[in-house]
Tab-separated table of C-alpha atoms in Angstrom:
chain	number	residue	atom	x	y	z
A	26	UNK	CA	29.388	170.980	116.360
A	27	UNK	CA	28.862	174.148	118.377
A	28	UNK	CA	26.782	177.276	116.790
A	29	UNK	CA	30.691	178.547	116.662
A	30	UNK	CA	32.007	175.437	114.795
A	31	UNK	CA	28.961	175.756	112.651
A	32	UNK	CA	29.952	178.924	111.840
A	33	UNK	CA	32.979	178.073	109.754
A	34	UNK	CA	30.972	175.991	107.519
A	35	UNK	CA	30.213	177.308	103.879
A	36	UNK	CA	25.949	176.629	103.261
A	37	UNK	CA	25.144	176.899	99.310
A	38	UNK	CA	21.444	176.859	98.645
A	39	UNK	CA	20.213	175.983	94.738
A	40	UNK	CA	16.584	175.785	93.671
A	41	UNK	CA	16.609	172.898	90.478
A	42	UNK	CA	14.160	172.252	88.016
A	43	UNK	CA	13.954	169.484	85.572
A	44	UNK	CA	15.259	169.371	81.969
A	45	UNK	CA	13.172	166.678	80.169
A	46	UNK	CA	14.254	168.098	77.025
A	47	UNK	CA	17.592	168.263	77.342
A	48	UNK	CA	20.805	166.126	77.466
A	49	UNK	CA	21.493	168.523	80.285
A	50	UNK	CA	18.876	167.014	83.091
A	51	UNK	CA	18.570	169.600	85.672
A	52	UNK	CA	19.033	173.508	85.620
A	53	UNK	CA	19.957	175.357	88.569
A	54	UNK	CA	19.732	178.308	90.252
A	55	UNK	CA	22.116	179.586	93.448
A	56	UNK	CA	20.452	181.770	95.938
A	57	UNK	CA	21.521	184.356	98.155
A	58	UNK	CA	20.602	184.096	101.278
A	59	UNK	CA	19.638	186.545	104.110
A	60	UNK	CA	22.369	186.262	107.009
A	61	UNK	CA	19.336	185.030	109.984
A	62	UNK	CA	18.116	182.178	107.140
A	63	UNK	CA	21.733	180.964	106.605
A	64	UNK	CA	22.046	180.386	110.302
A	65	UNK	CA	18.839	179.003	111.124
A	66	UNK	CA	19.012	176.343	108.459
A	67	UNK	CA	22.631	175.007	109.682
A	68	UNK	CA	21.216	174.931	113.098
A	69	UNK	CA	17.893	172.751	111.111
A	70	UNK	CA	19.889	170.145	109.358
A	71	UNK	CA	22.397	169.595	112.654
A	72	UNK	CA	19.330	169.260	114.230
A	73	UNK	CA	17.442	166.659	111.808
A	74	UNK	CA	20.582	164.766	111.733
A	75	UNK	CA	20.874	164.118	115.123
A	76	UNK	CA	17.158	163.135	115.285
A	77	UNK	CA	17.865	160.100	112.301
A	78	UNK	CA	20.674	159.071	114.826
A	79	UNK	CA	19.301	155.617	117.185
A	80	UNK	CA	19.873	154.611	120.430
A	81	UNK	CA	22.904	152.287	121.082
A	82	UNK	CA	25.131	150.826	123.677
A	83	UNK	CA	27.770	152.853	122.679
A	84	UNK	CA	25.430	156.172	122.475
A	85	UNK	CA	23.249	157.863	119.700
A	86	UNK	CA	24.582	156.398	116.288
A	87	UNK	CA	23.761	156.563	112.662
A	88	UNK	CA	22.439	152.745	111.448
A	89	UNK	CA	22.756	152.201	107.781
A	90	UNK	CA	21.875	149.227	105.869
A	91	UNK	CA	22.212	148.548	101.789
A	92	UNK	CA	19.517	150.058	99.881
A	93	UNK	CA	17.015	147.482	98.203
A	94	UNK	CA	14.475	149.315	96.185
A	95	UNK	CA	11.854	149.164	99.113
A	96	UNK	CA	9.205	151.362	99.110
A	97	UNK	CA	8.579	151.605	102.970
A	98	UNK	CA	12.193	151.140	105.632
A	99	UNK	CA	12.203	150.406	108.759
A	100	UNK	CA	14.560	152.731	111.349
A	101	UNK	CA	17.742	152.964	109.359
A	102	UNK	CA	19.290	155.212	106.872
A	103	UNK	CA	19.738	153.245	103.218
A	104	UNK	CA	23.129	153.402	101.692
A	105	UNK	CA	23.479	153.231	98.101
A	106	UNK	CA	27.399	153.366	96.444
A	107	UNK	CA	26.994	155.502	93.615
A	108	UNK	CA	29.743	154.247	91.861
A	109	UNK	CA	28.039	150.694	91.413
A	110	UNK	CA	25.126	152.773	89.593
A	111	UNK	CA	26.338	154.237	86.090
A	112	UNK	CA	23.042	155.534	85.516
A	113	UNK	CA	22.885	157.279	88.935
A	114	UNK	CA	26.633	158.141	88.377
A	115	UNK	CA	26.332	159.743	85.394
A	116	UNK	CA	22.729	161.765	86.347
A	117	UNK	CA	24.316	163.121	89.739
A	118	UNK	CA	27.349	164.359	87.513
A	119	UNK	CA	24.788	166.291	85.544
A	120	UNK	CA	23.315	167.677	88.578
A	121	UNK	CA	26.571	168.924	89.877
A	122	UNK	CA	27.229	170.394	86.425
A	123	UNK	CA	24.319	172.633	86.855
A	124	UNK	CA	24.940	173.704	90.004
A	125	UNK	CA	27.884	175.049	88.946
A	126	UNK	CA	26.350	176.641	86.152
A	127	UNK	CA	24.079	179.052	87.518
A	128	UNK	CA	21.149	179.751	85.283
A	129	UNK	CA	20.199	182.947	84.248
A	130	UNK	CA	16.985	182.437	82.881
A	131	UNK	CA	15.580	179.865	86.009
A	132	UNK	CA	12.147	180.671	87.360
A	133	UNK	CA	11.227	180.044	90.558
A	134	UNK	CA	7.725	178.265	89.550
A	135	UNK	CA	9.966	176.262	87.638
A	136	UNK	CA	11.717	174.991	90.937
A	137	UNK	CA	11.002	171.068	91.942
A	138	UNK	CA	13.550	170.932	94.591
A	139	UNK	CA	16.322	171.933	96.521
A	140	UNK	CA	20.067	171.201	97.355
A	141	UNK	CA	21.228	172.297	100.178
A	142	UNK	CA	25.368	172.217	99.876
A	143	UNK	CA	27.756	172.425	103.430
A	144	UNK	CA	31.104	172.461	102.884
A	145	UNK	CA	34.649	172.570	105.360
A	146	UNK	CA	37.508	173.144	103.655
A	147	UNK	CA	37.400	170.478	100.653
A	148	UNK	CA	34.765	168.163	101.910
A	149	UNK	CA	31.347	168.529	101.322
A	150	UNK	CA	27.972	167.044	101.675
A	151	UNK	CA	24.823	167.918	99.801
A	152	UNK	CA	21.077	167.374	100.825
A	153	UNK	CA	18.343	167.186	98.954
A	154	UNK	CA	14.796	168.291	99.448
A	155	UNK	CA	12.428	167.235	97.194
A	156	UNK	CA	10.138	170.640	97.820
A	157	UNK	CA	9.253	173.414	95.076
A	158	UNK	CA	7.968	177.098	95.275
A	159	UNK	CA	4.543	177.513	96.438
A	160	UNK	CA	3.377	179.765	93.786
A	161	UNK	CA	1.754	183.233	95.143
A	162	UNK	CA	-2.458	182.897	95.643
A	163	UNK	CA	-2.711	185.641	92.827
A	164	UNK	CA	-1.433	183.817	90.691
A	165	UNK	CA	-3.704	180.858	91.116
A	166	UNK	CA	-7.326	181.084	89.471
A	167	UNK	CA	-10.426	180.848	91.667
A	168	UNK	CA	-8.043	181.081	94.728
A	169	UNK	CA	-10.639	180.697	98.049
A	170	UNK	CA	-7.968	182.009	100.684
A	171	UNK	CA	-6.123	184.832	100.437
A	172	UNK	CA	-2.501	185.027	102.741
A	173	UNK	CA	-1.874	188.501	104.015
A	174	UNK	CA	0.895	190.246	106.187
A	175	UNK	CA	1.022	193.115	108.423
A	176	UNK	CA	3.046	196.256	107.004
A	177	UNK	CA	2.755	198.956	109.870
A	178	UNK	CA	-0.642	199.560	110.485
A	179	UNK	CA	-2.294	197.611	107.484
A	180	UNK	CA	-2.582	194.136	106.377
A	181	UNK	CA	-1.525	193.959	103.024
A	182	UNK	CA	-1.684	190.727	100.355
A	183	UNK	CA	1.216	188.348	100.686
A	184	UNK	CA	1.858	188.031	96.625
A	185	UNK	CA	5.478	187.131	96.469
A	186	UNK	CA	5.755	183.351	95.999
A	187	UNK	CA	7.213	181.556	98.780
A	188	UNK	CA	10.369	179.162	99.358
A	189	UNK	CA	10.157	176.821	102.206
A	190	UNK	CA	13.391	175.656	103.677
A	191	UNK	CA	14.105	172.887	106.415
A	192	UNK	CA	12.283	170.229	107.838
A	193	UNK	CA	13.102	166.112	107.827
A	194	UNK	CA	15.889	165.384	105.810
A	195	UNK	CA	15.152	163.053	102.543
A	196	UNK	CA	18.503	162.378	101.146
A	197	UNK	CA	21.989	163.484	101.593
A	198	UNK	CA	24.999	162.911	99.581
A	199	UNK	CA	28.788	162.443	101.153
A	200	UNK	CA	31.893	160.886	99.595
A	201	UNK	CA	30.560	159.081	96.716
A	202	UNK	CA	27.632	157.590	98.933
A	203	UNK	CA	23.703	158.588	99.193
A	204	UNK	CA	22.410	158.517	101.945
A	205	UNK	CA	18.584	157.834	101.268
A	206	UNK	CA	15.629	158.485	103.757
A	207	UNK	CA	12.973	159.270	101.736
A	208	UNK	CA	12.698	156.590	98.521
A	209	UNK	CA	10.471	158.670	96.790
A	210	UNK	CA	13.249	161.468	96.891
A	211	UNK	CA	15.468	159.490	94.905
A	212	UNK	CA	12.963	158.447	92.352
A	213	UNK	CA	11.781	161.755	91.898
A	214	UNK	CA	15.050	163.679	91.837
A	215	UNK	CA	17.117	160.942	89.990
A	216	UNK	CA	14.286	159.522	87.544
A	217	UNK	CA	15.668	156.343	89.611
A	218	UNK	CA	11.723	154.260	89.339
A	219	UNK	CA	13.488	153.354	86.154
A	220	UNK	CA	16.075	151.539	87.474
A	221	UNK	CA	13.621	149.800	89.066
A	222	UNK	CA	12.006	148.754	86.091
A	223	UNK	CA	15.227	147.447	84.684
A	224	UNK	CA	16.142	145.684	87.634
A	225	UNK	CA	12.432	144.185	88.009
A	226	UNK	CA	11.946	142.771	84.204
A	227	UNK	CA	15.850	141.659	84.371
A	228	UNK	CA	14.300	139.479	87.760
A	229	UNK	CA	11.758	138.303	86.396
A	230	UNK	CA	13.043	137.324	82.540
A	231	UNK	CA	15.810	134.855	85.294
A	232	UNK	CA	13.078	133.806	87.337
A	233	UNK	CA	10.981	132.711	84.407
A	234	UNK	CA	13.910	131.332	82.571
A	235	UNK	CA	14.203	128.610	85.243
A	236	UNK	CA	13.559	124.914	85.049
A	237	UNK	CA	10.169	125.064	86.935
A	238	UNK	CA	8.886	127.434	84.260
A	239	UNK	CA	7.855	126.014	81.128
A	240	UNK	CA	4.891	126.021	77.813
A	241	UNK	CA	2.138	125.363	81.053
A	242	UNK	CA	3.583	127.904	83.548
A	243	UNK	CA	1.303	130.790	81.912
A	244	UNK	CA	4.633	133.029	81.746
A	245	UNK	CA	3.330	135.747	79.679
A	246	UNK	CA	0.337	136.704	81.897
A	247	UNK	CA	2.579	135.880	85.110
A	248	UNK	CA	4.770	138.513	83.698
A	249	UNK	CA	2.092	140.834	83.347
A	250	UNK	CA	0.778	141.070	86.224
A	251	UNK	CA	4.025	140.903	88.274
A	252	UNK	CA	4.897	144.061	86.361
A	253	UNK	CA	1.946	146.328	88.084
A	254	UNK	CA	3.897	149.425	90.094
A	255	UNK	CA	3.328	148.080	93.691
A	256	UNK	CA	4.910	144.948	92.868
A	257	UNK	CA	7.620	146.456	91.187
A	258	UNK	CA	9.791	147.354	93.775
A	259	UNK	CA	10.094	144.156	95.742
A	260	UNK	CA	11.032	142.039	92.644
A	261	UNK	CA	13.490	144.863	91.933
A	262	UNK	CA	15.141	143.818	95.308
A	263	UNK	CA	15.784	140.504	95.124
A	264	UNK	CA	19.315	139.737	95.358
A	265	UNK	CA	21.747	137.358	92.932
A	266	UNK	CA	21.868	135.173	95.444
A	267	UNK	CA	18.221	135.404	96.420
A	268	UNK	CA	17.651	133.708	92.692
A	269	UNK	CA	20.322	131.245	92.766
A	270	UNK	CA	19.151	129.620	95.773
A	271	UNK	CA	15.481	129.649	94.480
A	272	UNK	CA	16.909	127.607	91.443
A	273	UNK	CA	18.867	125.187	93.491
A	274	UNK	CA	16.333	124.569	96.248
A	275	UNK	CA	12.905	124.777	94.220
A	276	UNK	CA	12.187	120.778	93.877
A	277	UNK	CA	13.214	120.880	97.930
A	278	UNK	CA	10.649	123.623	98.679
A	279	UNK	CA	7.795	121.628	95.951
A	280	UNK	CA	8.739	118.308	98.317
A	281	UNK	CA	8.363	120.164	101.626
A	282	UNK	CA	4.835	121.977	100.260
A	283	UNK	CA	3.203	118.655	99.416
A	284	UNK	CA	3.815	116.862	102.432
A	285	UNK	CA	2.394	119.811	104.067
A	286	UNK	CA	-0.369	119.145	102.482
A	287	UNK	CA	-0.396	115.831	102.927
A	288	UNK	CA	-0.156	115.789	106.337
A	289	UNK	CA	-3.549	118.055	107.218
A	290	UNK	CA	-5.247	116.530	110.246
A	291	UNK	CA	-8.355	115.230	109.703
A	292	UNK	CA	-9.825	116.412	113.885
A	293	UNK	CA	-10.951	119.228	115.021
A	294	UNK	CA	-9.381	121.610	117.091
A	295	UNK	CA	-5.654	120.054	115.298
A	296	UNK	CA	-6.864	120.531	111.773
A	297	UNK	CA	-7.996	124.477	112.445
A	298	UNK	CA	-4.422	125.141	114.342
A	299	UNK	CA	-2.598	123.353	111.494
A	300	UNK	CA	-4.155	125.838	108.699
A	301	UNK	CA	-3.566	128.448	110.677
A	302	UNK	CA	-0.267	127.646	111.278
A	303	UNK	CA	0.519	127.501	107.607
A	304	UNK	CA	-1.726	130.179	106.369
A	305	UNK	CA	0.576	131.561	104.103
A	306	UNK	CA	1.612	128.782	102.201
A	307	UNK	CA	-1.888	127.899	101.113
A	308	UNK	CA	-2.095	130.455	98.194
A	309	UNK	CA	0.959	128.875	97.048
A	310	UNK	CA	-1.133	125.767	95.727
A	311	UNK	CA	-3.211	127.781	93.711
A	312	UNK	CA	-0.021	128.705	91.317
A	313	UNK	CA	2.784	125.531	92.121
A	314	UNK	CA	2.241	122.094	91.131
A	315	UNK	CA	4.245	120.861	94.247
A	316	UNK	CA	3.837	116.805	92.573
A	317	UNK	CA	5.368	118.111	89.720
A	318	UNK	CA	7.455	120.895	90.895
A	319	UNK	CA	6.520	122.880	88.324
A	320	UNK	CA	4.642	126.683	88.155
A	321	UNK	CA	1.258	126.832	87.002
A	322	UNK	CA	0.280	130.651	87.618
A	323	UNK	CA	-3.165	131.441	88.157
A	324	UNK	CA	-4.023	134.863	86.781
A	325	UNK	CA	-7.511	134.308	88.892
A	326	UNK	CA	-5.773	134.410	92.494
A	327	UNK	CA	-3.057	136.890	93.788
A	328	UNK	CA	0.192	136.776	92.011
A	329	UNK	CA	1.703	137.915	95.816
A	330	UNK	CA	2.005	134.874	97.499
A	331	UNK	CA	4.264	133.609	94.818
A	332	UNK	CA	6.232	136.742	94.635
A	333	UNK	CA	6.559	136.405	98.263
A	334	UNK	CA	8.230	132.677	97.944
A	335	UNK	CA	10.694	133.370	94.996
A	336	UNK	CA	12.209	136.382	96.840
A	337	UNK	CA	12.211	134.484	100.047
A	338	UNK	CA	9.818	136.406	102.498
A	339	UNK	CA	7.797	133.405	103.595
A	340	UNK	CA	9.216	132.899	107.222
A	341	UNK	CA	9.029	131.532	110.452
A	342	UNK	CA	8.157	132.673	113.041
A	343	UNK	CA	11.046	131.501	115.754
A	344	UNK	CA	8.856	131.896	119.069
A	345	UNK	CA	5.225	130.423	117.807
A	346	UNK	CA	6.429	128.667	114.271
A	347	UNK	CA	4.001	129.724	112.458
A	348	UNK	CA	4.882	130.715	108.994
A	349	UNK	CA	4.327	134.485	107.381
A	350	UNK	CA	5.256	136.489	104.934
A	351	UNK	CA	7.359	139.950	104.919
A	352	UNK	CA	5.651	142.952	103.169
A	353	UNK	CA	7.112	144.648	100.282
């Protein structure tokens, strides 16, 4: 758009607080804002948008790929469809609902982030900023720095609180979709780390339901410790048919393992190369009985490895062939 097309668009601007005690979620506030600011933060979010866009044959594009609970992305935008989501669905209907209920009694302090609405004619797009009001320094005890400002010929102290607008987007919402940038964002602004949980235990309760799990597996403590935070979010993502193809090809993959094994040279420089070449499948011992194709977690060695196998990010490397495994 030019700074004349960008003039025709309608910018709303809410500060939104949190209501943990209320069936409402989120109050909201709509600001009025100074002529200059309105401006400047159109020209801001054209401007961050076109810096998300990547390089491609047919010019600078936006490159989207499904969301999957990851904590870190690589360079693309994650797309989540917010009407698969009933949770989400019904949380960013509340969040509308307060925007369009402006709240009288809203403080400013109170603010944990900001929506940022543009709108042309009867389509609109909303982005959110997970950034709250930095609270004036005399208001904070045993402050060590003090902001001032010039008025005329003085400095005087700085003691309004401050609202900070712009900078990289973190999440924008158009057409039933979210567009997500920042992970955090979402968890923080749509309580969405428990979705995560749910979608983590319901993982794990099919993964440990499977025939290679049994009285000897040490489920209960495998659970455990596959439910620590870090974790969390890569067993969240593993996909239906991530799980169905561990159950169908677990006895193949307990086959393949042992002869592995079996087949460890017994010379030197061959038997070094071969380790190394197969360096992440050793931890995999320590928890799978590959004879009997059966788990047998060790709570004494790293639960990762094994996470890493059921939601398939042990691979291959195509140019050397030697095997590694994907970070969550």
């Amino acid at each position: 758009m030019t700074d004349d097309e960008l003039d025709t668009l309608d910018l709303q601007v809410y500060l939104v607080s949190k209501a943990n005690q209320s069936d409402a979620l989120y109050f909201a506030k709509k600001e009025i804002l100074d002529p200059d600011l309105r401006i400047w933060l159109k020209k801001r979010i054209k401007k961050e948008l076109n810096n998300i866009k990547i390089d491609s044959a047919e010019g600078k594009k936006f490159y989207t790929a499904e969301y999957n609970h990851e904590l870190t992305k690589a360079d693309y935008i994650a797309k989540l469809v917010i009407e698969d989501d009933e949770d989400l669905k019904d949380k960013l209907a509340k969040l509308f609902q307060a925007l369009n209920h402006n709240n009288s009694t809203f403080l400013d302090k109170d603010a944990k982030f900001q929506v940022v609405k543009i709108s042309k004619d009867t389509e609109h797009a909303y982005f959110i900023f997970y950034r709250g009001v930095k609270i004036s320094a005399m208001e904070r005890r045993n402050v060590s720095k003090l902001p001032t400002v010039r008025d005329r010929e003085q400095l005087v102290i700085q003691d309004k609180n401050v609202i900070e607008f712009g900078g990289k987007i973190e999440l924008f919402i158009h057409e039933e979709i979210m567009y997500i940038l920042n992970p955090r964002t979402l968890e923080y602004t749509f309580n969405y780390d428990d979705h995560i949980k749910r979608q983590r235990d319901n993982n794990l309760e099919t993964i440990t339901n499977m025939s290679f799990f049994d009285e000897e597996s040490n489920t209960t403590k495998f659970k455990e410790t596959s439910s620590q935070y870090i974790l969390s979010r890569g067993l969240a993502s593993i996909k239906k048919e991530t799980l169905d193809a561990l159950e169908e090809s677990f006895e193949e993959r307990c086959e393949e393992l042992n002869m592995i094994k079996s087949d460890i040279p017994e010379n030197e420089p061959d038997r070094e190369e071969y380790l190394e070449r197969y360096s992440s499948l050793w931890p995999l011992y320590e928890h799978i009985d590959v004879e009997n194709q059966k788990v047998r977690f060790n709570p004494d060695h790293e639960v990762t490895p094994l996470l890493h196998f059921f939601s398939d990010k042990i691979v291959e490397s195509f140019l050397t062939k030697k095997f590694k495994s994907q970070i969550y």
